[in-house]
mmCIF file with all atom_site columns, C-alpha atoms in Angstrom:
data_model
loop_
_atom_site.group_PDB
_atom_site.id
_atom_site.type_symbol
_atom_site.label_atom_id
_atom_site.label_alt_id
_atom_site.label_comp_id
_atom_site.label_asym_id
_atom_site.label_entity_id
_atom_site.label_seq_id
_atom_site.pdbx_PDB_ins_code
_atom_site.Cartn_x
_atom_site.Cartn_y
_atom_site.Cartn_z
_atom_site.occupancy
_atom_site.B_iso_or_equiv
_atom_site.pdbx_formal_charge
_atom_site.auth_seq_id
_atom_site.auth_comp_id
_atom_site.auth_asym_id
_atom_site.auth_atom_id
_atom_site.pdbx_PDB_model_num
ATOM 1   C CA . MET A 1 1   ? 66.186  99.593  127.531 1.00 34.00 ? 47  MET A CA 1
ATOM 2   C CA . ARG A 1 2   ? 68.964  97.022  127.855 1.00 34.00 ? 48  ARG A CA 1
ATOM 3   C CA . GLY A 1 3   ? 68.172  95.655  124.460 1.00 35.00 ? 49  GLY A CA 1
ATOM 4   C CA . TRP A 1 4   ? 68.638  99.045  122.903 1.00 35.00 ? 50  TRP A CA 1
ATOM 5   C CA . ARG A 1 5   ? 72.084  99.625  124.488 1.00 36.00 ? 51  ARG A CA 1
ATOM 6   C CA . SER A 1 6   ? 75.603  98.392  123.610 1.00 40.00 ? 52  SER A CA 1
ATOM 7   C CA . GLY A 1 7   ? 78.406  99.079  126.142 1.00 40.00 ? 53  GLY A CA 1
ATOM 8   C CA . PHE A 1 8   ? 81.889  100.286 125.301 1.00 40.00 ? 54  PHE A CA 1
ATOM 9   C CA . THR A 1 9   ? 84.550  101.244 127.933 1.00 40.00 ? 55  THR A CA 1
ATOM 10  C CA . SER A 1 10  ? 85.862  104.832 128.060 1.00 39.00 ? 56  SER A CA 1
ATOM 11  C CA . ARG A 1 11  ? 89.577  104.854 128.180 1.00 40.00 ? 57  ARG A CA 1
ATOM 12  C CA . VAL A 1 12  ? 89.370  107.953 130.411 1.00 37.00 ? 58  VAL A CA 1
ATOM 13  C CA . THR A 1 13  ? 86.834  107.091 133.120 1.00 36.00 ? 59  THR A CA 1
ATOM 14  C CA . GLY A 1 14  ? 86.439  103.197 132.742 1.00 39.00 ? 60  GLY A CA 1
ATOM 15  C CA . SER A 1 15  ? 82.631  103.649 132.521 1.00 35.00 ? 61  SER A CA 1
ATOM 16  C CA . PRO A 1 16  ? 80.617  102.282 129.754 1.00 37.00 ? 62  PRO A CA 1
ATOM 17  C CA . ILE A 1 17  ? 79.927  104.440 126.637 1.00 43.00 ? 63  ILE A CA 1
ATOM 18  C CA . ARG A 1 18  ? 76.343  103.670 125.743 1.00 52.00 ? 64  ARG A CA 1
ATOM 19  C CA . THR A 1 19  ? 75.047  103.994 122.313 1.00 65.00 ? 65  THR A CA 1
ATOM 20  C CA . SER A 1 20  ? 71.806  102.904 120.767 1.00 85.00 ? 66  SER A CA 1
ATOM 21  C CA . TYR A 1 21  ? 69.940  102.295 117.487 1.00 88.00 ? 67  TYR A CA 1
ATOM 22  C CA . ARG A 1 22  ? 67.916  105.328 118.373 1.00 90.00 ? 68  ARG A CA 1
ATOM 23  C CA . GLU A 1 23  ? 71.055  107.569 118.633 1.00 90.00 ? 69  GLU A CA 1
ATOM 24  C CA . GLY A 1 24  ? 72.070  106.497 115.168 1.00 89.00 ? 70  GLY A CA 1
ATOM 25  C CA . ALA A 1 25  ? 68.710  107.316 113.756 1.00 91.00 ? 71  ALA A CA 1
ATOM 26  C CA . ARG A 1 26  ? 68.799  110.707 115.525 1.00 91.00 ? 72  ARG A CA 1
ATOM 27  C CA . ARG A 1 27  ? 72.209  111.585 114.128 1.00 88.00 ? 73  ARG A CA 1
ATOM 28  C CA . ILE A 1 28  ? 71.302  110.714 110.524 1.00 90.00 ? 74  ILE A CA 1
ATOM 29  C CA . ALA A 1 29  ? 67.772  112.240 110.571 1.00 89.00 ? 75  ALA A CA 1
ATOM 30  C CA . PRO A 1 30  ? 68.801  115.631 109.072 1.00 85.00 ? 76  PRO A CA 1
ATOM 31  C CA . ILE A 1 31  ? 69.942  113.838 105.767 1.00 85.00 ? 77  ILE A CA 1
ATOM 32  C CA . GLY A 1 32  ? 66.786  111.765 105.563 1.00 88.00 ? 78  GLY A CA 1
ATOM 33  C CA . ALA A 1 33  ? 64.637  114.444 103.857 1.00 84.00 ? 79  ALA A CA 1
ATOM 34  C CA . ALA A 1 34  ? 67.379  114.747 101.079 1.00 83.00 ? 80  ALA A CA 1
ATOM 35  C CA . ALA A 1 35  ? 67.462  111.080 100.755 1.00 88.00 ? 81  ALA A CA 1
ATOM 36  C CA . ALA A 1 36  ? 63.750  110.885 100.308 1.00 90.00 ? 82  ALA A CA 1
ATOM 37  C CA . VAL A 1 37  ? 63.656  113.603 97.596  1.00 84.00 ? 83  VAL A CA 1
ATOM 38  C CA . PHE A 1 38  ? 66.452  111.949 95.782  1.00 84.00 ? 84  PHE A CA 1
ATOM 39  C CA . GLY A 1 39  ? 64.795  108.600 96.001  1.00 88.00 ? 85  GLY A CA 1
ATOM 40  C CA . ALA A 1 40  ? 61.750  110.207 94.379  1.00 87.00 ? 86  ALA A CA 1
ATOM 41  C CA . SER A 1 41  ? 64.024  111.774 91.684  1.00 82.00 ? 87  SER A CA 1
ATOM 42  C CA . PHE A 1 42  ? 65.383  108.366 90.975  1.00 85.00 ? 88  PHE A CA 1
ATOM 43  C CA . ALA A 1 43  ? 61.860  107.045 90.369  1.00 87.00 ? 89  ALA A CA 1
ATOM 44  C CA . VAL A 1 44  ? 61.150  109.779 87.862  1.00 82.00 ? 90  VAL A CA 1
ATOM 45  C CA . LEU A 1 45  ? 64.586  109.199 86.063  1.00 78.00 ? 91  LEU A CA 1
ATOM 46  C CA . SER A 1 46  ? 64.179  105.517 85.937  1.00 80.00 ? 92  SER A CA 1
ATOM 47  C CA . HIS A 1 47  ? 60.901  105.893 84.154  1.00 77.00 ? 93  HIS A CA 1
ATOM 48  C CA . THR A 1 48  ? 62.803  107.371 81.231  1.00 69.00 ? 94  THR A CA 1
ATOM 49  C CA . GLY A 1 49  ? 65.034  104.362 81.235  1.00 69.00 ? 95  GLY A CA 1
ATOM 50  C CA . GLY A 1 50  ? 62.124  101.907 80.823  1.00 75.00 ? 96  GLY A CA 1
ATOM 51  C CA . PHE A 1 51  ? 61.337  101.132 84.520  1.00 80.00 ? 97  PHE A CA 1
ATOM 52  C CA . ASP A 1 52  ? 57.798  101.161 85.714  1.00 83.00 ? 98  ASP A CA 1
ATOM 53  C CA . GLY A 1 53  ? 57.049  102.533 89.196  1.00 85.00 ? 99  GLY A CA 1
ATOM 54  C CA . LEU A 1 54  ? 57.003  98.982  90.827  1.00 90.00 ? 100 LEU A CA 1
ATOM 55  C CA . ALA A 1 55  ? 60.385  98.156  89.309  1.00 89.00 ? 101 ALA A CA 1
ATOM 56  C CA . ALA A 1 56  ? 61.892  101.314 90.647  1.00 90.00 ? 102 ALA A CA 1
ATOM 57  C CA . VAL A 1 57  ? 60.667  100.671 94.205  1.00 93.00 ? 103 VAL A CA 1
ATOM 58  C CA . VAL A 1 58  ? 61.973  96.973  93.997  1.00 92.00 ? 104 VAL A CA 1
ATOM 59  C CA . MET A 1 59  ? 65.330  98.198  92.936  1.00 91.00 ? 105 MET A CA 1
ATOM 60  C CA . SER A 1 60  ? 65.568  100.648 95.738  1.00 93.00 ? 106 SER A CA 1
ATOM 61  C CA . ALA A 1 61  ? 64.487  98.133  98.198  1.00 93.00 ? 107 ALA A CA 1
ATOM 62  C CA . THR A 1 62  ? 66.840  95.514  97.176  1.00 90.00 ? 108 THR A CA 1
ATOM 63  C CA . THR A 1 63  ? 69.899  97.581  95.895  1.00 88.00 ? 109 THR A CA 1
ATOM 64  C CA . PHE A 1 64  ? 69.719  100.550 98.239  1.00 90.00 ? 110 PHE A CA 1
ATOM 65  C CA . ALA A 1 65  ? 72.566  102.301 96.658  1.00 86.00 ? 111 ALA A CA 1
ATOM 66  C CA . GLY A 1 66  ? 71.612  105.720 95.259  1.00 82.00 ? 112 GLY A CA 1
ATOM 67  C CA . SER A 1 67  ? 74.679  106.615 93.075  1.00 77.00 ? 113 SER A CA 1
ATOM 68  C CA . ALA A 1 68  ? 74.704  103.137 91.486  1.00 81.00 ? 114 ALA A CA 1
ATOM 69  C CA . GLN A 1 69  ? 70.882  103.339 90.866  1.00 85.00 ? 115 GLN A CA 1
ATOM 70  C CA . PHE A 1 70  ? 71.178  106.702 89.239  1.00 80.00 ? 116 PHE A CA 1
ATOM 71  C CA . ALA A 1 71  ? 74.015  105.464 87.067  1.00 74.00 ? 117 ALA A CA 1
ATOM 72  C CA . ALA A 1 72  ? 72.247  102.273 86.081  1.00 80.00 ? 118 ALA A CA 1
ATOM 73  C CA . ALA A 1 73  ? 69.059  104.117 85.196  1.00 78.00 ? 119 ALA A CA 1
ATOM 74  C CA . SER A 1 74  ? 71.004  106.766 83.071  1.00 71.00 ? 120 SER A CA 1
ATOM 75  C CA . VAL A 1 75  ? 73.142  104.282 81.270  1.00 71.00 ? 121 VAL A CA 1
ATOM 76  C CA . LEU A 1 76  ? 70.209  101.943 80.588  1.00 73.00 ? 122 LEU A CA 1
ATOM 77  C CA . GLU A 1 77  ? 68.453  104.664 78.618  1.00 64.00 ? 123 GLU A CA 1
ATOM 78  C CA . THR A 1 78  ? 71.247  104.739 76.013  1.00 62.00 ? 124 THR A CA 1
ATOM 79  C CA . GLY A 1 79  ? 73.819  102.108 76.666  1.00 61.00 ? 125 GLY A CA 1
ATOM 80  C CA . GLY A 1 80  ? 71.868  98.883  77.243  1.00 69.00 ? 126 GLY A CA 1
ATOM 81  C CA . VAL A 1 81  ? 71.647  96.430  80.133  1.00 75.00 ? 127 VAL A CA 1
ATOM 82  C CA . ALA A 1 82  ? 75.214  95.258  80.274  1.00 75.00 ? 128 ALA A CA 1
ATOM 83  C CA . ALA A 1 83  ? 76.642  98.857  80.463  1.00 69.00 ? 129 ALA A CA 1
ATOM 84  C CA . ALA A 1 84  ? 74.142  99.635  83.103  1.00 74.00 ? 130 ALA A CA 1
ATOM 85  C CA . VAL A 1 85  ? 75.079  96.718  85.254  1.00 80.00 ? 131 VAL A CA 1
ATOM 86  C CA . ALA A 1 86  ? 78.733  97.471  84.739  1.00 76.00 ? 132 ALA A CA 1
ATOM 87  C CA . ALA A 1 87  ? 78.341  101.097 85.888  1.00 71.00 ? 133 ALA A CA 1
ATOM 88  C CA . ALA A 1 88  ? 76.394  100.014 88.986  1.00 79.00 ? 134 ALA A CA 1
ATOM 89  C CA . VAL A 1 89  ? 79.030  97.324  89.900  1.00 80.00 ? 135 VAL A CA 1
ATOM 90  C CA . LEU A 1 90  ? 81.817  99.861  89.424  1.00 74.00 ? 136 LEU A CA 1
ATOM 91  C CA . LEU A 1 91  ? 80.147  102.355 91.697  1.00 73.00 ? 137 LEU A CA 1
ATOM 92  C CA . ASN A 1 92  ? 79.372  99.746  94.377  1.00 82.00 ? 138 ASN A CA 1
ATOM 93  C CA . ALA A 1 93  ? 82.931  98.245  94.380  1.00 78.00 ? 139 ALA A CA 1
ATOM 94  C CA . ARG A 1 94  ? 83.795  100.582 97.259  1.00 78.00 ? 140 ARG A CA 1
ATOM 95  C CA . TYR A 1 95  ? 81.503  98.559  99.621  1.00 85.00 ? 141 TYR A CA 1
ATOM 96  C CA . ALA A 1 96  ? 83.959  95.582  99.483  1.00 84.00 ? 142 ALA A CA 1
ATOM 97  C CA . PRO A 1 97  ? 86.506  97.327  101.638 1.00 83.00 ? 143 PRO A CA 1
ATOM 98  C CA . ILE A 1 98  ? 83.844  99.189  103.748 1.00 86.00 ? 144 ILE A CA 1
ATOM 99  C CA . SER A 1 99  ? 82.202  95.860  104.623 1.00 86.00 ? 145 SER A CA 1
ATOM 100 C CA . VAL A 1 100 ? 85.586  94.449  105.655 1.00 86.00 ? 146 VAL A CA 1
ATOM 101 C CA . THR A 1 101 ? 86.110  97.277  108.171 1.00 86.00 ? 147 THR A CA 1
ATOM 102 C CA . VAL A 1 102 ? 82.751  96.580  110.044 1.00 88.00 ? 148 VAL A CA 1
ATOM 103 C CA . GLY A 1 103 ? 82.353  92.813  109.373 1.00 85.00 ? 149 GLY A CA 1
ATOM 104 C CA . ASP A 1 104 ? 83.483  91.835  112.853 1.00 85.00 ? 150 ASP A CA 1
ATOM 105 C CA . GLN A 1 105 ? 80.724  93.886  114.475 1.00 86.00 ? 151 GLN A CA 1
ATOM 106 C CA . PHE A 1 106 ? 77.926  91.623  112.966 1.00 87.00 ? 152 PHE A CA 1
ATOM 107 C CA . ARG A 1 107 ? 76.691  88.485  114.917 1.00 85.00 ? 153 ARG A CA 1
ATOM 108 C CA . GLY A 1 108 ? 73.932  85.993  114.576 1.00 84.00 ? 154 GLY A CA 1
ATOM 109 C CA . SER A 1 109 ? 72.482  83.942  111.774 1.00 88.00 ? 155 SER A CA 1
ATOM 110 C CA . VAL A 1 110 ? 73.270  84.304  108.230 1.00 88.00 ? 156 VAL A CA 1
ATOM 111 C CA . VAL A 1 111 ? 69.819  85.835  107.528 1.00 90.00 ? 157 VAL A CA 1
ATOM 112 C CA . ARG A 1 112 ? 70.218  88.395  110.280 1.00 89.00 ? 158 ARG A CA 1
ATOM 113 C CA . ARG A 1 113 ? 73.652  89.382  109.047 1.00 88.00 ? 159 ARG A CA 1
ATOM 114 C CA . LEU A 1 114 ? 72.316  89.536  105.527 1.00 88.00 ? 160 LEU A CA 1
ATOM 115 C CA . PHE A 1 115 ? 69.594  91.982  106.419 1.00 89.00 ? 161 PHE A CA 1
ATOM 116 C CA . GLU A 1 116 ? 71.789  94.099  108.672 1.00 89.00 ? 162 GLU A CA 1
ATOM 117 C CA . ALA A 1 117 ? 74.483  94.300  106.026 1.00 88.00 ? 163 ALA A CA 1
ATOM 118 C CA . GLN A 1 118 ? 71.941  95.872  103.663 1.00 89.00 ? 164 GLN A CA 1
ATOM 119 C CA . LEU A 1 119 ? 72.103  98.865  105.791 1.00 91.00 ? 165 LEU A CA 1
ATOM 120 C CA . ILE A 1 120 ? 75.850  99.571  105.326 1.00 91.00 ? 166 ILE A CA 1
ATOM 121 C CA . VAL A 1 121 ? 75.984  102.604 103.154 1.00 89.00 ? 167 VAL A CA 1
ATOM 122 C CA . ASP A 1 122 ? 78.462  105.562 102.998 1.00 84.00 ? 168 ASP A CA 1
ATOM 123 C CA . GLU A 1 123 ? 76.509  107.719 105.454 1.00 85.00 ? 169 GLU A CA 1
ATOM 124 C CA . SER A 1 124 ? 75.767  105.064 108.047 1.00 89.00 ? 170 SER A CA 1
ATOM 125 C CA . TRP A 1 125 ? 79.277  103.590 107.938 1.00 88.00 ? 171 TRP A CA 1
ATOM 126 C CA . ALA A 1 126 ? 80.960  107.001 108.305 1.00 84.00 ? 172 ALA A CA 1
ATOM 127 C CA . LEU A 1 127 ? 78.465  107.982 111.078 1.00 85.00 ? 173 LEU A CA 1
ATOM 128 C CA . SER A 1 128 ? 79.379  104.726 112.995 1.00 87.00 ? 174 SER A CA 1
ATOM 129 C CA . ARG A 1 129 ? 83.084  105.381 113.174 1.00 84.00 ? 175 ARG A CA 1
ATOM 130 C CA . ARG A 1 130 ? 84.308  105.747 116.948 1.00 82.00 ? 176 ARG A CA 1
ATOM 131 C CA . SER A 1 131 ? 87.275  107.838 118.051 1.00 76.00 ? 177 SER A CA 1
ATOM 132 C CA . ASP A 1 132 ? 89.344  104.714 118.509 1.00 78.00 ? 178 ASP A CA 1
ATOM 133 C CA . GLY A 1 133 ? 89.035  103.776 114.926 1.00 77.00 ? 179 GLY A CA 1
ATOM 134 C CA . ARG A 1 134 ? 86.501  100.945 115.300 1.00 84.00 ? 180 ARG A CA 1
ATOM 135 C CA . TYR A 1 135 ? 82.884  101.019 114.259 1.00 89.00 ? 181 TYR A CA 1
ATOM 136 C CA . ASP A 1 136 ? 79.608  100.958 116.286 1.00 90.00 ? 182 ASP A CA 1
ATOM 137 C CA . ARG A 1 137 ? 77.151  98.399  114.849 1.00 90.00 ? 183 ARG A CA 1
ATOM 138 C CA . ARG A 1 138 ? 74.166  100.058 116.609 1.00 90.00 ? 184 ARG A CA 1
ATOM 139 C CA . LEU A 1 139 ? 74.882  103.406 115.304 1.00 91.00 ? 185 LEU A CA 1
ATOM 140 C CA . LEU A 1 140 ? 75.327  102.099 111.785 1.00 93.00 ? 186 LEU A CA 1
ATOM 141 C CA . ILE A 1 141 ? 72.096  100.017 111.802 1.00 93.00 ? 187 ILE A CA 1
ATOM 142 C CA . GLY A 1 142 ? 70.044  102.796 113.399 1.00 93.00 ? 188 GLY A CA 1
ATOM 143 C CA . GLY A 1 143 ? 71.247  105.382 110.841 1.00 93.00 ? 189 GLY A CA 1
ATOM 144 C CA . GLY A 1 144 ? 71.056  102.956 107.899 1.00 93.00 ? 190 GLY A CA 1
ATOM 145 C CA . LEU A 1 145 ? 67.527  101.982 108.768 1.00 94.00 ? 191 LEU A CA 1
ATOM 146 C CA . VAL A 1 146 ? 66.340  105.687 108.711 1.00 94.00 ? 192 VAL A CA 1
ATOM 147 C CA . LEU A 1 147 ? 68.104  106.174 105.254 1.00 94.00 ? 193 LEU A CA 1
ATOM 148 C CA . TYR A 1 148 ? 66.537  103.014 103.992 1.00 96.00 ? 194 TYR A CA 1
ATOM 149 C CA . VAL A 1 149 ? 63.009  104.050 104.887 1.00 95.00 ? 195 VAL A CA 1
ATOM 150 C CA . CYS A 1 150 ? 63.553  107.497 103.427 1.00 95.00 ? 196 CYS A CA 1
ATOM 151 C CA . TRP A 1 151 ? 65.083  106.190 100.237 1.00 94.00 ? 197 TRP A CA 1
ATOM 152 C CA . VAL A 1 152 ? 62.522  103.428 99.460  1.00 95.00 ? 198 VAL A CA 1
ATOM 153 C CA . GLY A 1 153 ? 59.676  105.610 100.695 1.00 95.00 ? 199 GLY A CA 1
ATOM 154 C CA . GLY A 1 154 ? 60.850  108.500 98.494  1.00 92.00 ? 200 GLY A CA 1
ATOM 155 C CA . THR A 1 155 ? 61.117  106.227 95.460  1.00 93.00 ? 201 THR A CA 1
ATOM 156 C CA . ALA A 1 156 ? 57.547  105.074 96.160  1.00 94.00 ? 202 ALA A CA 1
ATOM 157 C CA . LEU A 1 157 ? 56.392  108.651 96.355  1.00 91.00 ? 203 LEU A CA 1
ATOM 158 C CA . GLY A 1 158 ? 58.304  109.503 93.036  1.00 88.00 ? 204 GLY A CA 1
ATOM 159 C CA . ALA A 1 159 ? 56.549  106.611 91.358  1.00 89.00 ? 205 ALA A CA 1
ATOM 160 C CA . LEU A 1 160 ? 53.154  107.946 92.391  1.00 88.00 ? 206 LEU A CA 1
ATOM 161 C CA . VAL A 1 161 ? 53.649  111.666 91.615  1.00 82.00 ? 207 VAL A CA 1
ATOM 162 C CA . GLY A 1 162 ? 55.955  111.334 88.686  1.00 69.00 ? 208 GLY A CA 1
ATOM 163 C CA . ASP A 1 163 ? 57.218  114.442 87.015  1.00 62.00 ? 209 ASP A CA 1
ATOM 164 C CA . ARG A 1 164 ? 55.380  116.798 89.324  1.00 66.00 ? 210 ARG A CA 1
ATOM 165 C CA . LEU A 1 165 ? 58.190  116.541 91.892  1.00 61.00 ? 211 LEU A CA 1
ATOM 166 C CA . GLY A 1 166 ? 60.650  118.296 89.506  1.00 60.00 ? 212 GLY A CA 1
ATOM 167 C CA . ASP A 1 167 ? 64.535  118.516 89.775  1.00 61.00 ? 213 ASP A CA 1
ATOM 168 C CA . PRO A 1 168 ? 65.919  118.050 93.285  1.00 57.00 ? 214 PRO A CA 1
ATOM 169 C CA . GLU A 1 169 ? 68.249  120.949 92.594  1.00 60.00 ? 215 GLU A CA 1
ATOM 170 C CA . ARG A 1 170 ? 65.252  123.339 92.656  1.00 65.00 ? 216 ARG A CA 1
ATOM 171 C CA . TYR A 1 171 ? 65.118  122.707 96.499  1.00 60.00 ? 217 TYR A CA 1
ATOM 172 C CA . GLY A 1 172 ? 68.876  123.252 97.016  1.00 59.00 ? 218 GLY A CA 1
ATOM 173 C CA . LEU A 1 173 ? 69.281  119.577 98.120  1.00 53.00 ? 219 LEU A CA 1
ATOM 174 C CA . ASP A 1 174 ? 71.938  118.744 95.610  1.00 56.00 ? 220 ASP A CA 1
ATOM 175 C CA . ALA A 1 175 ? 74.430  120.295 98.046  1.00 60.00 ? 221 ALA A CA 1
ATOM 176 C CA . ALA A 1 176 ? 73.154  118.255 100.968 1.00 56.00 ? 222 ALA A CA 1
ATOM 177 C CA . PHE A 1 177 ? 75.212  115.091 100.436 1.00 55.00 ? 223 PHE A CA 1
ATOM 178 C CA . PRO A 1 178 ? 78.528  116.783 99.605  1.00 65.00 ? 224 PRO A CA 1
ATOM 179 C CA . ALA A 1 179 ? 78.008  118.872 102.811 1.00 66.00 ? 225 ALA A CA 1
ATOM 180 C CA . LEU A 1 180 ? 77.141  115.815 104.805 1.00 57.00 ? 226 LEU A CA 1
ATOM 181 C CA . PHE A 1 181 ? 80.386  113.965 103.687 1.00 64.00 ? 227 PHE A CA 1
ATOM 182 C CA . LEU A 1 182 ? 82.543  117.116 104.324 1.00 74.00 ? 228 LEU A CA 1
ATOM 183 C CA . ALA A 1 183 ? 81.090  117.259 107.860 1.00 67.00 ? 229 ALA A CA 1
ATOM 184 C CA . LEU A 1 184 ? 81.868  113.537 108.408 1.00 61.00 ? 230 LEU A CA 1
ATOM 185 C CA . LEU A 1 185 ? 85.410  114.013 106.966 1.00 73.00 ? 231 LEU A CA 1
ATOM 186 C CA . VAL A 1 186 ? 86.556  116.913 109.067 1.00 76.00 ? 232 VAL A CA 1
ATOM 187 C CA . PRO A 1 187 ? 86.599  115.116 112.489 1.00 70.00 ? 233 PRO A CA 1
ATOM 188 C CA . GLN A 1 188 ? 88.615  112.278 110.969 1.00 71.00 ? 234 GLN A CA 1
ATOM 189 C CA . VAL A 1 189 ? 91.493  114.608 109.733 1.00 80.00 ? 235 VAL A CA 1
ATOM 190 C CA . THR A 1 190 ? 93.442  114.524 112.912 1.00 78.00 ? 236 THR A CA 1
ATOM 191 C CA . SER A 1 191 ? 96.981  114.231 111.544 1.00 82.00 ? 237 SER A CA 1
ATOM 192 C CA . ARG A 1 192 ? 99.096  115.337 108.614 1.00 85.00 ? 238 ARG A CA 1
ATOM 193 C CA . ARG A 1 193 ? 98.970  111.893 107.154 1.00 84.00 ? 239 ARG A CA 1
ATOM 194 C CA . ALA A 1 194 ? 95.129  111.904 107.286 1.00 81.00 ? 240 ALA A CA 1
ATOM 195 C CA . LEU A 1 195 ? 94.998  115.335 105.788 1.00 86.00 ? 241 LEU A CA 1
ATOM 196 C CA . ALA A 1 196 ? 97.259  114.176 103.018 1.00 86.00 ? 242 ALA A CA 1
ATOM 197 C CA . ALA A 1 197 ? 95.131  111.093 102.269 1.00 84.00 ? 243 ALA A CA 1
ATOM 198 C CA . ALA A 1 198 ? 91.906  113.507 102.177 1.00 85.00 ? 244 ALA A CA 1
ATOM 199 C CA . LEU A 1 199 ? 93.411  115.984 99.891  1.00 88.00 ? 245 LEU A CA 1
ATOM 200 C CA . THR A 1 200 ? 94.979  113.288 97.515  1.00 88.00 ? 246 THR A CA 1
ATOM 201 C CA . GLY A 1 201 ? 91.759  111.468 97.313  1.00 84.00 ? 247 GLY A CA 1
ATOM 202 C CA . GLY A 1 202 ? 89.740  114.590 96.506  1.00 85.00 ? 248 GLY A CA 1
ATOM 203 C CA . SER A 1 203 ? 92.306  115.631 93.887  1.00 89.00 ? 249 SER A CA 1
ATOM 204 C CA . ILE A 1 204 ? 92.255  112.292 92.166  1.00 87.00 ? 250 ILE A CA 1
ATOM 205 C CA . ALA A 1 205 ? 88.414  112.289 91.874  1.00 83.00 ? 251 ALA A CA 1
ATOM 206 C CA . LEU A 1 206 ? 88.394  115.998 90.643  1.00 88.00 ? 252 LEU A CA 1
ATOM 207 C CA . VAL A 1 207 ? 90.971  115.265 87.961  1.00 90.00 ? 253 VAL A CA 1
ATOM 208 C CA . LEU A 1 208 ? 89.230  112.238 86.628  1.00 87.00 ? 254 LEU A CA 1
ATOM 209 C CA . ILE A 1 209 ? 85.555  113.303 86.696  1.00 82.00 ? 255 ILE A CA 1
ATOM 210 C CA . PRO A 1 210 ? 85.679  115.011 83.272  1.00 85.00 ? 256 PRO A CA 1
ATOM 211 C CA . PHE A 1 211 ? 87.401  112.148 81.595  1.00 84.00 ? 257 PHE A CA 1
ATOM 212 C CA . VAL A 1 212 ? 86.210  108.796 82.843  1.00 76.00 ? 258 VAL A CA 1
ATOM 213 C CA . PRO A 1 213 ? 82.779  106.981 83.356  1.00 68.00 ? 259 PRO A CA 1
ATOM 214 C CA . ALA A 1 214 ? 80.858  107.600 86.416  1.00 60.00 ? 260 ALA A CA 1
ATOM 215 C CA . GLY A 1 215 ? 82.102  105.636 89.387  1.00 59.00 ? 261 GLY A CA 1
ATOM 216 C CA . VAL A 1 216 ? 85.771  105.486 88.315  1.00 69.00 ? 262 VAL A CA 1
ATOM 217 C CA . PRO A 1 217 ? 86.786  108.607 90.173  1.00 76.00 ? 263 PRO A CA 1
ATOM 218 C CA . ILE A 1 218 ? 85.237  107.322 93.374  1.00 67.00 ? 264 ILE A CA 1
ATOM 219 C CA . VAL A 1 219 ? 87.108  103.914 93.121  1.00 68.00 ? 265 VAL A CA 1
ATOM 220 C CA . ALA A 1 220 ? 90.332  105.574 91.971  1.00 77.00 ? 266 ALA A CA 1
ATOM 221 C CA . ALA A 1 221 ? 90.228  108.025 94.798  1.00 77.00 ? 267 ALA A CA 1
ATOM 222 C CA . THR A 1 222 ? 90.676  105.257 97.310  1.00 71.00 ? 268 THR A CA 1
ATOM 223 C CA . ALA A 1 223 ? 94.231  104.843 96.184  1.00 73.00 ? 269 ALA A CA 1
ATOM 224 C CA . ALA A 1 224 ? 94.847  107.729 98.600  1.00 73.00 ? 270 ALA A CA 1
ATOM 225 C CA . CYS A 1 225 ? 94.517  105.294 101.518 1.00 67.00 ? 271 CYS A CA 1
ATOM 226 C CA . PHE A 1 226 ? 98.014  103.818 100.620 1.00 70.00 ? 272 PHE A CA 1
ATOM 227 C CA . ILE A 1 227 ? 99.402  107.122 102.191 1.00 66.00 ? 273 ILE A CA 1
ATOM 228 C CA . GLY A 1 228 ? 98.591  105.385 105.408 1.00 60.00 ? 274 GLY A CA 1
ATOM 229 C CA . TRP A 1 229 ? 101.117 102.707 104.668 1.00 58.00 ? 275 TRP A CA 1
ATOM 230 C CA . VAL A 1 230 ? 104.000 105.070 104.230 1.00 57.00 ? 276 VAL A CA 1
ATOM 231 C CA . ARG A 1 231 ? 106.116 105.584 107.323 1.00 47.00 ? 277 ARG A CA 1
ATOM 232 C CA . THR A 1 232 ? 106.927 109.154 108.218 1.00 44.00 ? 278 THR A CA 1
#
């Protein structure tokens, strides 16, 4: 079992706090079903944008970014390739600062780090945050791997069954991801400054959604992090 474990030291007892890939997989499992259904829905949507089933699966396997893929498929149908790429890049811009926060946790060859970095998504990143503000690589990879399998597998299923799947909203899963992020956010709001940042970010996104292209509200909302630089 030693290969599954990573040791951190408890500030209270001095004993190692052991986490594992398996623990990350267990924690993220409830959202896996929703990821699979939305992956299948992406395959159906991408077909209207000119993708065949294989292209949809390849995009999910190499991009692994649900919101960016939906945006690209939607824009491609009416706005052309350049607009689709721009929408996807804009939505994925948040992964630059996210990757910086966890970069020091990755070790080994360039190839290994490249493959492991593919598993850095919003959910696995948030899941891996420890109480001391650092990030647990094994939790991130374990959780990210489950989501990756569910997302790519769901896309493959959608490519096979096509329109018979229907709209994910009919299953009530459209609320799954907002509920997940709210559950991940609540434990992080431990001070007035954190609460102010959370409320400011949410307000920025809500105000911009009706007026700007997809992806802009998410990127703009990150401006709320500057609240952390202001001394009280």
